[in-house]
Amino acid sequence: MARQERAEQTRNAILEAAASRFDAVGFLGASLSEILAEAGVTKGALYFHFKSKEDLADALIEEQFTVWDPLSAIESPGLQTVIDLTQGMAASLQSDVRVRASIRLVIEQGSFIAPAGNAYRRWIDTIHGCLVAAKAAGDVRKEINAHDLAVFVQASFTGIQLSSQVLTGRGDLTERTTFMWTTILNSVVPPRRLHRFAPQGTQQAAAAV
């Protein structure tokens, strides 16, 4: 096995172990010794890739933004794009420990040295850009402020996923997200255009056909 490949495998093992511990007990509750033991690597190997526990947390926070990857293939992002992003995040929170850990770390942003408020702003900015395009296309009512709506969507999804985590271990998160979007769409989309949008996300809508 090439040295670069081994190094990448070691890095992934460390991230996976860190995600498992951060998801389970949070940033303050997780110790480097536990992460090392779960990853099966030495302290030297960890410090080769990450300078500190904070550095590990920063790397995992980036994991949540992988849900944006499909955006590059979308010619005209809009309102359905935002729906699909949140539904994609909901599915990832159910299945991907790294994404779960990254979200917990953002929520616990006051717990470590570098606050993660920028993660909220990145989500809001991405949603805002899609909503500006949606408004220009006539898919959002003229009186709706696109930035205010972006903040509301981000805050609503954050609250929904937290309550879903507490009540059902996120087992009902996609259904809660669908209800969120059904409510929002009825409030912000001109009635004649409502049929254009799938609150359950386009992937789920296609699977149901």
PDB file of C-alpha atoms in Angstrom:
ATOM      1  CA  MET A   1       0.000   0.000   0.000  1.00  0.00           C
ATOM      2  CA  ALA A   2       1.353   3.433  -0.949  1.00  0.00           C
ATOM      3  CA  ARG A   3       2.336   5.785   1.873  1.00  0.00           C
ATOM      4  CA  GLN A   4      -0.200   8.402   0.776  1.00  0.00           C
ATOM      5  CA  GLU A   5      -3.006   5.823   0.796  1.00  0.00           C
ATOM      6  CA  ARG A   6      -2.032   4.639   4.281  1.00  0.00           C
ATOM      7  CA  ALA A   7      -1.973   8.219   5.515  1.00  0.00           C
ATOM      8  CA  GLU A   8      -5.450   8.831   4.108  1.00  0.00           C
ATOM      9  CA  GLN A   9      -6.784   5.671   5.728  1.00  0.00           C
ATOM     10  CA  THR A  10      -5.300   6.754   9.062  1.00  0.00           C
ATOM     11  CA  ARG A  11      -6.849  10.206   8.738  1.00  0.00           C
ATOM     12  CA  ASN A  12     -10.249   8.706   7.940  1.00  0.00           C
ATOM     13  CA  ALA A  13      -9.992   6.319  10.891  1.00  0.00           C
ATOM     14  CA  ILE A  14      -9.263   9.250  13.204  1.00  0.00           C
ATOM     15  CA  LEU A  15     -12.174  11.285  11.817  1.00  0.00           C
ATOM     16  CA  GLU A  16     -14.542   8.336  12.107  1.00  0.00           C
ATOM     17  CA  ALA A  17     -13.522   7.708  15.722  1.00  0.00           C
ATOM     18  CA  ALA A  18     -13.737  11.397  16.590  1.00  0.00           C
ATOM     19  CA  ALA A  19     -17.174  11.619  14.981  1.00  0.00           C
ATOM     20  CA  SER A  20     -18.354   8.613  16.990  1.00  0.00           C
ATOM     21  CA  ARG A  21     -17.210  10.156  20.272  1.00  0.00           C
ATOM     22  CA  PHE A  22     -18.390  13.709  19.515  1.00  0.00           C
ATOM     23  CA  ASP A  23     -21.783  12.384  18.408  1.00  0.00           C
ATOM     24  CA  ALA A  24     -22.085  10.322  21.593  1.00  0.00           C
ATOM     25  CA  VAL A  25     -20.810  12.703  24.261  1.00  0.00           C
ATOM     26  CA  GLY A  26     -20.101  16.073  22.656  1.00  0.00           C
ATOM     27  CA  PHE A  27     -16.894  18.047  22.320  1.00  0.00           C
ATOM     28  CA  LEU A  28     -16.176  18.442  26.028  1.00  0.00           C
ATOM     29  CA  GLY A  29     -17.107  14.855  26.846  1.00  0.00           C
ATOM     30  CA  ALA A  30     -14.821  13.298  24.247  1.00  0.00           C
ATOM     31  CA  SER A  31     -11.174  12.735  25.149  1.00  0.00           C
ATOM     32  CA  LEU A  32      -8.263  12.319  22.766  1.00  0.00           C
ATOM     33  CA  SER A  33      -7.339   9.072  24.502  1.00  0.00           C
ATOM     34  CA  GLU A  34     -10.802   7.647  23.705  1.00  0.00           C
ATOM     35  CA  ILE A  35     -10.525   8.793  20.100  1.00  0.00           C
ATOM     36  CA  LEU A  36      -7.071   7.231  19.775  1.00  0.00           C
ATOM     37  CA  ALA A  37      -8.285   3.950  21.247  1.00  0.00           C
ATOM     38  CA  GLU A  38     -11.314   3.776  18.957  1.00  0.00           C
ATOM     39  CA  ALA A  39      -9.253   4.686  15.883  1.00  0.00           C
ATOM     40  CA  GLY A  40      -6.481   2.265  16.807  1.00  0.00           C
ATOM     41  CA  VAL A  41      -3.735   4.797  16.089  1.00  0.00           C
ATOM     42  CA  THR A  42      -0.911   6.407  18.038  1.00  0.00           C
ATOM     43  CA  LYS A  43      -0.831   9.936  19.394  1.00  0.00           C
ATOM     44  CA  GLY A  44       1.908  10.720  16.880  1.00  0.00           C
ATOM     45  CA  ALA A  45      -0.327   9.623  14.009  1.00  0.00           C
ATOM     46  CA  LEU A  46      -3.118  11.853  15.266  1.00  0.00           C
ATOM     47  CA  TYR A  47      -0.892  14.903  15.602  1.00  0.00           C
ATOM     48  CA  PHE A  48       0.527  14.281  12.127  1.00  0.00           C
ATOM     49  CA  HIS A  49      -2.939  14.999  10.733  1.00  0.00           C
ATOM     50  CA  PHE A  50      -4.547  17.249  13.356  1.00  0.00           C
ATOM     51  CA  LYS A  51      -2.961  19.818  15.647  1.00  0.00           C
ATOM     52  CA  SER A  52      -5.571  19.546  18.405  1.00  0.00           C
ATOM     53  CA  LYS A  53      -9.062  18.402  19.341  1.00  0.00           C
ATOM     54  CA  GLU A  54     -10.309  21.764  18.051  1.00  0.00           C
ATOM     55  CA  ASP A  55      -8.676  21.034  14.690  1.00  0.00           C
ATOM     56  CA  LEU A  56     -10.465  17.676  14.588  1.00  0.00           C
ATOM     57  CA  ALA A  57     -13.755  19.414  15.337  1.00  0.00           C
ATOM     58  CA  ASP A  58     -13.200  21.942  12.546  1.00  0.00           C
ATOM     59  CA  ALA A  59     -12.540  19.135  10.061  1.00  0.00           C
ATOM     60  CA  LEU A  60     -15.742  17.368  11.048  1.00  0.00           C
ATOM     61  CA  ILE A  61     -17.808  20.556  10.857  1.00  0.00           C
ATOM     62  CA  GLU A  62     -16.836  20.706   7.187  1.00  0.00           C
ATOM     63  CA  GLU A  63     -18.383  17.263   6.675  1.00  0.00           C
ATOM     64  CA  GLN A  64     -21.930  18.648   6.803  1.00  0.00           C
ATOM     65  CA  PHE A  65     -21.310  20.736   3.711  1.00  0.00           C
ATOM     66  CA  THR A  66     -20.831  17.639   1.536  1.00  0.00           C
ATOM     67  CA  VAL A  67     -24.602  17.752   1.099  1.00  0.00           C
ATOM     68  CA  TRP A  68     -23.945  20.752  -1.169  1.00  0.00           C
ATOM     69  CA  ASP A  69     -21.982  18.641  -3.685  1.00  0.00           C
ATOM     70  CA  PRO A  70     -24.975  18.064  -6.016  1.00  0.00           C
ATOM     71  CA  LEU A  71     -25.404  21.852  -6.338  1.00  0.00           C
ATOM     72  CA  SER A  72     -22.592  21.994  -8.889  1.00  0.00           C
ATOM     73  CA  ALA A  73     -24.708  19.959 -11.315  1.00  0.00           C
ATOM     74  CA  ILE A  74     -27.801  22.179 -11.006  1.00  0.00           C
ATOM     75  CA  GLU A  75     -28.046  24.727 -13.799  1.00  0.00           C
ATOM     76  CA  SER A  76     -30.699  26.903 -12.150  1.00  0.00           C
ATOM     77  CA  PRO A  77     -30.830  26.509  -8.341  1.00  0.00           C
ATOM     78  CA  GLY A  78     -34.065  27.660  -6.759  1.00  0.00           C
ATOM     79  CA  LEU A  79     -36.653  26.810  -4.136  1.00  0.00           C
ATOM     80  CA  GLN A  80     -36.670  23.058  -4.850  1.00  0.00           C
ATOM     81  CA  THR A  81     -32.889  23.110  -4.436  1.00  0.00           C
ATOM     82  CA  VAL A  82     -33.276  24.342  -0.862  1.00  0.00           C
ATOM     83  CA  ILE A  83     -35.904  21.690  -0.161  1.00  0.00           C
ATOM     84  CA  ASP A  84     -33.600  18.993  -1.520  1.00  0.00           C
ATOM     85  CA  LEU A  85     -30.660  20.327   0.505  1.00  0.00           C
ATOM     86  CA  THR A  86     -32.556  20.103   3.773  1.00  0.00           C
ATOM     87  CA  GLN A  87     -34.005  16.705   2.918  1.00  0.00           C
ATOM     88  CA  GLY A  88     -30.509  15.542   1.995  1.00  0.00           C
ATOM     89  CA  MET A  89     -29.218  16.810   5.315  1.00  0.00           C
ATOM     90  CA  ALA A  90     -32.075  15.059   7.127  1.00  0.00           C
ATOM     91  CA  ALA A  91     -31.163  11.762   5.472  1.00  0.00           C
ATOM     92  CA  SER A  92     -27.480  12.278   6.258  1.00  0.00           C
ATOM     93  CA  LEU A  93     -28.264  12.958   9.917  1.00  0.00           C
ATOM     94  CA  GLN A  94     -30.036   9.618  10.055  1.00  0.00           C
ATOM     95  CA  SER A  95     -27.253   7.627   8.398  1.00  0.00           C
ATOM     96  CA  ASP A  96     -23.890   9.423   8.668  1.00  0.00           C
ATOM     97  CA  VAL A  97     -22.153   9.718  12.041  1.00  0.00           C
ATOM     98  CA  ARG A  98     -19.775  12.359  10.709  1.00  0.00           C
ATOM     99  CA  VAL A  99     -22.632  14.639   9.723  1.00  0.00           C
ATOM    100  CA  ARG A 100     -24.346  14.039  13.086  1.00  0.00           C
ATOM    101  CA  ALA A 101     -21.115  14.900  14.887  1.00  0.00           C
ATOM    102  CA  SER A 102     -20.601  18.023  12.796  1.00  0.00           C
ATOM    103  CA  ILE A 103     -24.091  19.296  13.599  1.00  0.00           C
ATOM    104  CA  ARG A 104     -23.644  18.615  17.318  1.00  0.00           C
ATOM    105  CA  LEU A 105     -20.334  20.468  17.251  1.00  0.00           C
ATOM    106  CA  VAL A 106     -21.933  23.493  15.575  1.00  0.00           C
ATOM    107  CA  ILE A 107     -24.741  23.543  18.142  1.00  0.00           C
ATOM    108  CA  GLU A 108     -22.158  23.313  20.925  1.00  0.00           C
ATOM    109  CA  GLN A 109     -20.126  26.079  19.300  1.00  0.00           C
ATOM    110  CA  GLY A 110     -19.540  27.869  22.593  1.00  0.00           C
ATOM    111  CA  SER A 111     -17.807  24.801  23.999  1.00  0.00           C
ATOM    112  CA  PHE A 112     -14.480  25.169  22.251  1.00  0.00           C
ATOM    113  CA  ILE A 113     -11.953  27.754  21.153  1.00  0.00           C
ATOM    114  CA  ALA A 114     -13.113  28.607  17.624  1.00  0.00           C
ATOM    115  CA  PRO A 115     -16.880  29.319  17.592  1.00  0.00           C
ATOM    116  CA  ALA A 116     -18.663  27.744  14.632  1.00  0.00           C
ATOM    117  CA  GLY A 117     -21.099  30.579  13.913  1.00  0.00           C
ATOM    118  CA  ASN A 118     -19.682  30.710  10.411  1.00  0.00           C
ATOM    119  CA  ALA A 119     -21.375  27.368   9.685  1.00  0.00           C
ATOM    120  CA  TYR A 120     -24.786  28.979  10.259  1.00  0.00           C
ATOM    121  CA  ARG A 121     -23.870  31.896   8.013  1.00  0.00           C
ATOM    122  CA  ARG A 122     -22.695  29.568   5.233  1.00  0.00           C
ATOM    123  CA  TRP A 123     -26.014  27.732   5.289  1.00  0.00           C
ATOM    124  CA  ILE A 124     -27.983  30.975   5.359  1.00  0.00           C
ATOM    125  CA  ASP A 125     -25.959  32.430   2.467  1.00  0.00           C
ATOM    126  CA  THR A 126     -26.423  29.312   0.342  1.00  0.00           C
ATOM    127  CA  ILE A 127     -30.156  29.182   1.027  1.00  0.00           C
ATOM    128  CA  HIS A 128     -30.438  32.924   0.413  1.00  0.00           C
ATOM    129  CA  GLY A 129     -28.795  32.642  -2.999  1.00  0.00           C
ATOM    130  CA  CYS A 130     -31.273  29.959  -4.048  1.00  0.00           C
ATOM    131  CA  LEU A 131     -34.228  31.955  -2.730  1.00  0.00           C
ATOM    132  CA  VAL A 132     -33.167  35.119  -4.550  1.00  0.00           C
ATOM    133  CA  ALA A 133     -33.209  33.095  -7.778  1.00  0.00           C
ATOM    134  CA  ALA A 134     -36.578  31.589  -6.821  1.00  0.00           C
ATOM    135  CA  LYS A 135     -38.045  35.011  -6.176  1.00  0.00           C
ATOM    136  CA  ALA A 136     -36.761  36.309  -9.512  1.00  0.00           C
ATOM    137  CA  ALA A 137     -38.443  33.329 -11.210  1.00  0.00           C
ATOM    138  CA  GLY A 138     -41.749  34.145  -9.539  1.00  0.00           C
ATOM    139  CA  ASP A 139     -41.716  31.099  -7.268  1.00  0.00           C
ATOM    140  CA  VAL A 140     -41.677  33.192  -4.070  1.00  0.00           C
ATOM    141  CA  ARG A 141     -44.178  35.947  -3.360  1.00  0.00           C
ATOM    142  CA  LYS A 142     -42.908  39.449  -4.043  1.00  0.00           C
ATOM    143  CA  GLU A 143     -43.519  40.675  -0.496  1.00  0.00           C
ATOM    144  CA  ILE A 144     -41.304  37.943   1.013  1.00  0.00           C
ATOM    145  CA  ASN A 145     -37.798  39.037   2.025  1.00  0.00           C
ATOM    146  CA  ALA A 146     -35.463  36.339   0.701  1.00  0.00           C
ATOM    147  CA  HIS A 147     -32.852  36.808   3.425  1.00  0.00           C
ATOM    148  CA  ASP A 148     -35.419  36.715   6.217  1.00  0.00           C
ATOM    149  CA  LEU A 149     -36.849  33.537   4.719  1.00  0.00           C
ATOM    150  CA  ALA A 150     -33.358  31.994   4.506  1.00  0.00           C
ATOM    151  CA  VAL A 151     -32.749  32.696   8.195  1.00  0.00           C
ATOM    152  CA  PHE A 152     -36.164  31.242   9.031  1.00  0.00           C
ATOM    153  CA  VAL A 153     -35.555  28.056   7.026  1.00  0.00           C
ATOM    154  CA  GLN A 154     -32.159  27.508   8.635  1.00  0.00           C
ATOM    155  CA  ALA A 155     -33.494  28.140  12.132  1.00  0.00           C
ATOM    156  CA  SER A 156     -36.589  25.981  11.557  1.00  0.00           C
ATOM    157  CA  PHE A 157     -34.574  23.034  10.316  1.00  0.00           C
ATOM    158  CA  THR A 158     -32.158  23.343  13.234  1.00  0.00           C
ATOM    159  CA  GLY A 159     -35.043  23.248  15.698  1.00  0.00           C
ATOM    160  CA  ILE A 160     -36.779  20.376  13.914  1.00  0.00           C
ATOM    161  CA  GLN A 161     -33.716  18.171  13.830  1.00  0.00           C
ATOM    162  CA  LEU A 162     -32.998  18.842  17.515  1.00  0.00           C
ATOM    163  CA  SER A 163     -36.516  17.956  18.626  1.00  0.00           C
ATOM    164  CA  SER A 164     -36.498  14.910  16.347  1.00  0.00           C
ATOM    165  CA  GLN A 165     -33.219  13.785  17.888  1.00  0.00           C
ATOM    166  CA  VAL A 166     -34.617  14.070  21.405  1.00  0.00           C
ATOM    167  CA  LEU A 167     -38.014  12.500  20.705  1.00  0.00           C
ATOM    168  CA  THR A 168     -37.266   9.765  18.163  1.00  0.00           C
ATOM    169  CA  GLY A 169     -33.497   9.597  17.694  1.00  0.00           C
ATOM    170  CA  ARG A 170     -34.129  11.393  14.383  1.00  0.00           C
ATOM    171  CA  GLY A 171     -36.250   8.482  13.185  1.00  0.00           C
ATOM    172  CA  ASP A 172     -38.969  10.855  11.960  1.00  0.00           C
ATOM    173  CA  LEU A 173     -36.713  13.646  10.730  1.00  0.00           C
ATOM    174  CA  THR A 174     -37.510  13.364   7.026  1.00  0.00           C
ATOM    175  CA  GLU A 175     -41.239  13.406   7.793  1.00  0.00           C
ATOM    176  CA  ARG A 176     -40.812  16.439  10.050  1.00  0.00           C
ATOM    177  CA  THR A 177     -38.822  18.180   7.320  1.00  0.00           C
ATOM    178  CA  THR A 178     -41.558  17.423   4.795  1.00  0.00           C
ATOM    179  CA  PHE A 179     -44.170  18.940   7.102  1.00  0.00           C
ATOM    180  CA  MET A 180     -41.942  21.992   7.595  1.00  0.00           C
ATOM    181  CA  TRP A 181     -41.756  22.509   3.848  1.00  0.00           C
ATOM    182  CA  THR A 182     -45.454  21.911   3.274  1.00  0.00           C
ATOM    183  CA  THR A 183     -46.159  24.681   5.768  1.00  0.00           C
ATOM    184  CA  ILE A 184     -43.549  27.061   4.332  1.00  0.00           C
ATOM    185  CA  LEU A 185     -44.568  26.473   0.706  1.00  0.00           C
ATOM    186  CA  ASN A 186     -48.208  27.247   1.461  1.00  0.00           C
ATOM    187  CA  SER A 187     -47.078  30.517   3.044  1.00  0.00           C
ATOM    188  CA  VAL A 188     -44.532  31.831   0.531  1.00  0.00           C
ATOM    189  CA  VAL A 189     -45.322  30.387  -2.908  1.00  0.00           C
ATOM    190  CA  PRO A 190     -48.016  31.854  -5.190  1.00  0.00           C
ATOM    191  CA  PRO A 191     -50.888  29.312  -5.241  1.00  0.00           C
ATOM    192  CA  ARG A 192     -50.677  28.798  -9.006  1.00  0.00           C
ATOM    193  CA  ARG A 193     -47.072  27.574  -8.611  1.00  0.00           C
ATOM    194  CA  LEU A 194     -47.440  25.259  -5.623  1.00  0.00           C
ATOM    195  CA  HIS A 195     -47.711  22.175  -7.844  1.00  0.00           C
ATOM    196  CA  ARG A 196     -44.113  22.718  -8.996  1.00  0.00           C
ATOM    197  CA  PHE A 197     -42.593  21.757  -5.666  1.00  0.00           C
ATOM    198  CA  ALA A 198     -42.151  18.465  -3.787  1.00  0.00           C
ATOM    199  CA  PRO A 199     -41.851  19.141  -0.037  1.00  0.00           C
ATOM    200  CA  GLN A 200     -40.518  15.606   0.489  1.00  0.00           C
ATOM    201  CA  GLY A 201     -37.628  16.325  -1.906  1.00  0.00           C
ATOM    202  CA  THR A 202     -37.249  15.278  -5.519  1.00  0.00           C
ATOM    203  CA  GLN A 203     -35.444  12.012  -4.725  1.00  0.00           C
ATOM    204  CA  GLN A 204     -38.198  10.857  -2.382  1.00  0.00           C
ATOM    205  CA  ALA A 205     -40.861  12.043  -4.810  1.00  0.00           C
ATOM    206  CA  ALA A 206     -39.258  10.036  -7.629  1.00  0.00           C
ATOM    207  CA  ALA A 207     -39.028   6.943  -5.418  1.00  0.00           C
ATOM    208  CA  ALA A 208     -42.742   7.176  -4.614  1.00  0.00           C
ATOM    209  CA  VAL A 209     -43.769   7.106  -8.294  1.00  0.00           C
TER     210      VAL A 209
END
